[in-house]
Tab-separated table of C-alpha atoms in Angstrom:
chain	number	residue	atom	x	y	z
Z	1	MET	CA	-1.006	-9.872	3.216
Z	2	PRO	CA	2.575	-11.027	3.676
Z	3	LEU	CA	5.140	-8.292	3.027
Z	4	ASP	CA	8.567	-8.602	1.465
Z	5	ILE	CA	10.670	-5.664	2.693
Z	6	LYS	CA	14.080	-6.968	1.558
Z	7	ASN	CA	14.182	-4.525	-1.368
Z	8	PHE	CA	13.145	-1.438	0.597
Z	9	PRO	CA	12.030	1.177	-0.536
Z	10	LEU	CA	10.150	-1.239	-2.816
Z	11	VAL	CA	7.871	-3.169	-0.464
Z	12	TRP	CA	5.992	-6.067	-2.064
Z	13	MET	CA	2.639	-7.104	-0.663
Z	14	SER	CA	1.148	-10.489	-1.455
Z	15	TYR	CA	-2.414	-11.560	-0.951
Z	16	ASP	CA	-1.464	-15.246	-1.136
Z	17	GLU	CA	-1.633	-16.213	2.490
Z	18	ALA	CA	-2.147	-19.377	4.425
Z	19	PRO	CA	-5.382	-19.725	6.414
Z	20	ASP	CA	-3.428	-19.404	9.672
Z	21	HIS	CA	-1.444	-16.364	8.491
Z	22	ASP	CA	-0.419	-14.022	11.322
Z	23	HIS	CA	-1.342	-10.445	10.384
Z	24	ASP	CA	0.686	-9.158	13.330
Z	25	GLU	CA	3.798	-10.051	11.298
Z	26	ASP	CA	2.512	-7.844	8.467
Z	27	PHE	CA	1.957	-4.889	10.783
Z	28	ALA	CA	5.396	-5.452	12.340
Z	29	ALA	CA	7.001	-5.415	8.875
Z	30	LEU	CA	5.210	-2.167	8.025
Z	31	GLU	CA	6.378	-0.670	11.310
Z	32	VAL	CA	9.977	-1.607	10.435
Z	33	CYS	CA	9.546	0.290	7.155
Z	34	LEU	CA	8.016	3.296	8.892
Z	35	LYS	CA	10.791	3.400	11.507
Z	36	ARG	CA	13.351	3.803	8.720
Z	37	GLY	CA	11.932	7.274	8.209
Z	38	ALA	CA	12.431	7.126	4.432
Z	39	PRO	CA	9.765	7.232	1.722
Z	40	PHE	CA	8.709	3.924	0.175
Z	41	VAL	CA	6.120	2.400	-2.126
Z	42	ILE	CA	4.027	-0.729	-1.716
Z	43	LEU	CA	3.593	-2.907	-4.803
Z	44	SER	CA	1.327	-5.875	-5.458
Z	45	ASP	CA	0.731	-8.084	-8.448
Z	46	ASN	CA	-2.128	-10.071	-6.928
Z	47	ALA	CA	-4.335	-7.622	-5.031
Z	48	PRO	CA	-7.985	-8.652	-4.978
Z	49	THR	CA	-10.693	-6.288	-6.181
Z	50	GLU	CA	-13.698	-5.520	-3.976
Z	51	ASP	CA	-15.675	-8.097	-5.973
Z	52	GLU	CA	-13.246	-10.926	-5.273
Z	53	ASP	CA	-13.352	-13.056	-2.161
Z	54	HIS	CA	-10.942	-11.415	0.294
Z	55	ASP	CA	-13.113	-10.607	3.267
Z	56	HIS	CA	-11.724	-9.855	6.696
Z	57	SER	CA	-13.474	-10.558	9.943
Z	58	GLN	CA	-14.911	-7.694	11.969
Z	59	GLU	CA	-12.037	-8.179	14.435
Z	60	GLU	CA	-9.417	-7.922	11.656
Z	61	ARG	CA	-11.040	-4.788	10.226
Z	62	LYS	CA	-11.114	-3.180	13.684
Z	63	ARG	CA	-7.490	-4.090	14.362
Z	64	THR	CA	-6.467	-2.674	10.973
Z	65	ALA	CA	-8.365	0.572	11.567
Z	66	LEU	CA	-6.801	1.018	15.021
Z	67	TRP	CA	-3.308	0.295	13.665
Z	68	MET	CA	-3.825	2.710	10.780
Z	69	LYS	CA	-5.037	5.488	13.113
Z	70	LYS	CA	-1.977	4.982	15.330
Z	71	HIS	CA	0.360	5.315	12.330
Z	72	LYS	CA	-1.668	7.746	10.217
Z	73	ALA	CA	0.884	10.564	10.156
Z	74	GLU	CA	3.749	8.242	9.226
Z	75	LEU	CA	1.689	6.516	6.536
Z	76	ARG	CA	0.732	9.841	4.951
Z	77	THR	CA	4.314	11.073	5.005
Z	78	LEU	CA	6.329	7.976	4.114
Z	79	VAL	CA	4.173	5.739	1.912
Z	80	LEU	CA	4.169	7.420	-1.478
Z	81	ALA	CA	1.624	5.029	-3.038
Z	82	MET	CA	0.396	1.499	-3.357
Z	83	ILE	CA	0.910	0.354	-6.918
Z	84	VAL	CA	-1.200	-2.557	-8.125
Z	85	ILE	CA	-0.125	-4.409	-11.250
Z	86	GLU	CA	-3.271	-5.521	-13.060
Z	87	PRO	CA	-3.356	-6.513	-16.740
Z	88	SER	CA	-7.182	-6.693	-16.835
Z	89	ALA	CA	-8.772	-3.394	-17.905
Z	90	ALA	CA	-11.997	-4.304	-16.088
Z	91	LYS	CA	-10.176	-4.956	-12.813
Z	92	ARG	CA	-8.129	-1.743	-13.209
Z	93	LEU	CA	-11.414	0.145	-13.537
Z	94	THR	CA	-12.638	-1.467	-10.309
Z	95	PHE	CA	-9.434	-0.365	-8.549
Z	96	LYS	CA	-9.783	3.148	-9.957
Z	97	THR	CA	-13.322	3.374	-8.574
Z	98	PHE	CA	-12.094	2.117	-5.178
Z	99	SER	CA	-8.992	4.351	-5.098
Z	100	ALA	CA	-10.692	7.399	-3.529
Z	101	VAL	CA	-11.983	5.356	-0.575
Z	102	PHE	CA	-8.602	3.638	-0.249
Z	103	SER	CA	-6.694	6.938	-0.253
Z	104	LYS	CA	-9.029	8.513	2.272
Z	105	PHE	CA	-8.637	5.564	4.657
Z	106	TRP	CA	-4.902	4.884	4.285
Z	107	GLY	CA	-3.684	8.409	3.497
Z	108	PHE	CA	-1.749	7.542	0.350
Z	109	PRO	CA	-2.813	6.985	-3.256
Z	110	LEU	CA	-3.663	3.707	-4.950
Z	111	LYS	CA	-2.252	3.529	-8.468
Z	112	THR	CA	-2.689	0.827	-11.087
Z	113	THR	CA	-0.390	-0.261	-13.872
Z	114	VAL	CA	-0.634	-2.866	-16.599
Z	115	THR	CA	2.857	-4.358	-16.312
Z	116	ARG	CA	5.571	-4.880	-13.738
Z	117	LYS	CA	7.900	-2.628	-15.765
Z	118	GLU	CA	5.329	0.163	-15.712
Z	119	ALA	CA	4.912	-0.304	-11.945
Z	120	MET	CA	8.658	-0.108	-11.419
Z	121	ASP	CA	8.817	3.082	-13.533
Z	122	VAL	CA	6.007	4.665	-11.488
Z	123	ALA	CA	7.720	3.613	-8.250
Z	124	GLU	CA	11.069	4.990	-9.417
Z	125	ASN	CA	9.465	8.327	-10.334
Z	126	LEU	CA	7.647	8.584	-7.011
Z	127	LEU	CA	10.774	7.707	-5.059
Z	128	SER	CA	12.973	10.158	-6.956
Z	129	GLU	CA	10.416	12.914	-6.231
Z	130	GLY	CA	10.044	11.803	-2.603
Z	131	MET	CA	13.767	11.793	-1.901
Z	132	GLY	CA	14.858	14.709	-4.060
Z	133	PRO	CA	15.520	18.344	-3.165
Z	134	GLY	CA	12.684	20.708	-2.359
Z	135	GLY	CA	11.089	19.174	0.695
Z	136	SER	CA	9.381	15.973	1.637
Z	137	ALA	CA	6.959	14.033	-0.506
Z	138	SER	CA	4.051	15.109	1.702
Z	139	GLN	CA	4.968	18.779	1.313
Z	140	ARG	CA	5.022	18.384	-2.465
Z	141	ARG	CA	1.691	16.488	-2.390
Z	142	CYS	CA	0.120	19.398	-0.479
Z	143	ALA	CA	1.571	21.909	-2.931
Z	144	GLN	CA	0.263	19.928	-5.913
Z	145	THR	CA	-3.279	19.734	-4.531
Z	146	SER	CA	-3.566	23.404	-3.613
């Protein structure tokens, strides 16, 4: 899952990776984003659904879970959402079904859009709310859910 952080706070995640891809680089890039201390969104236009072939080894899943637990508070506070661009209605439905599990694990919502423009609009809205007056994004999220 290579990350492009050049346009922070818009962080692009790709699932096109070479067989020898180093996931430590991905975690390092996420840590750079977290250390900035500013809200951001993760976007992807090629995220696989659960049904598609994107399995991780037991070791990779364990490493991901340990990394996530270590950074749980920062992830919940700073990552406003992962936005997946998916033109297929069937695949969007699959993502919607998976979104509750995703959010529970990662601590931030999974949103789907049909187009890149729609994704950018959603990201812009989230970022303007996350950086605006009236507290942090996590404080507003708590207020909205209570």
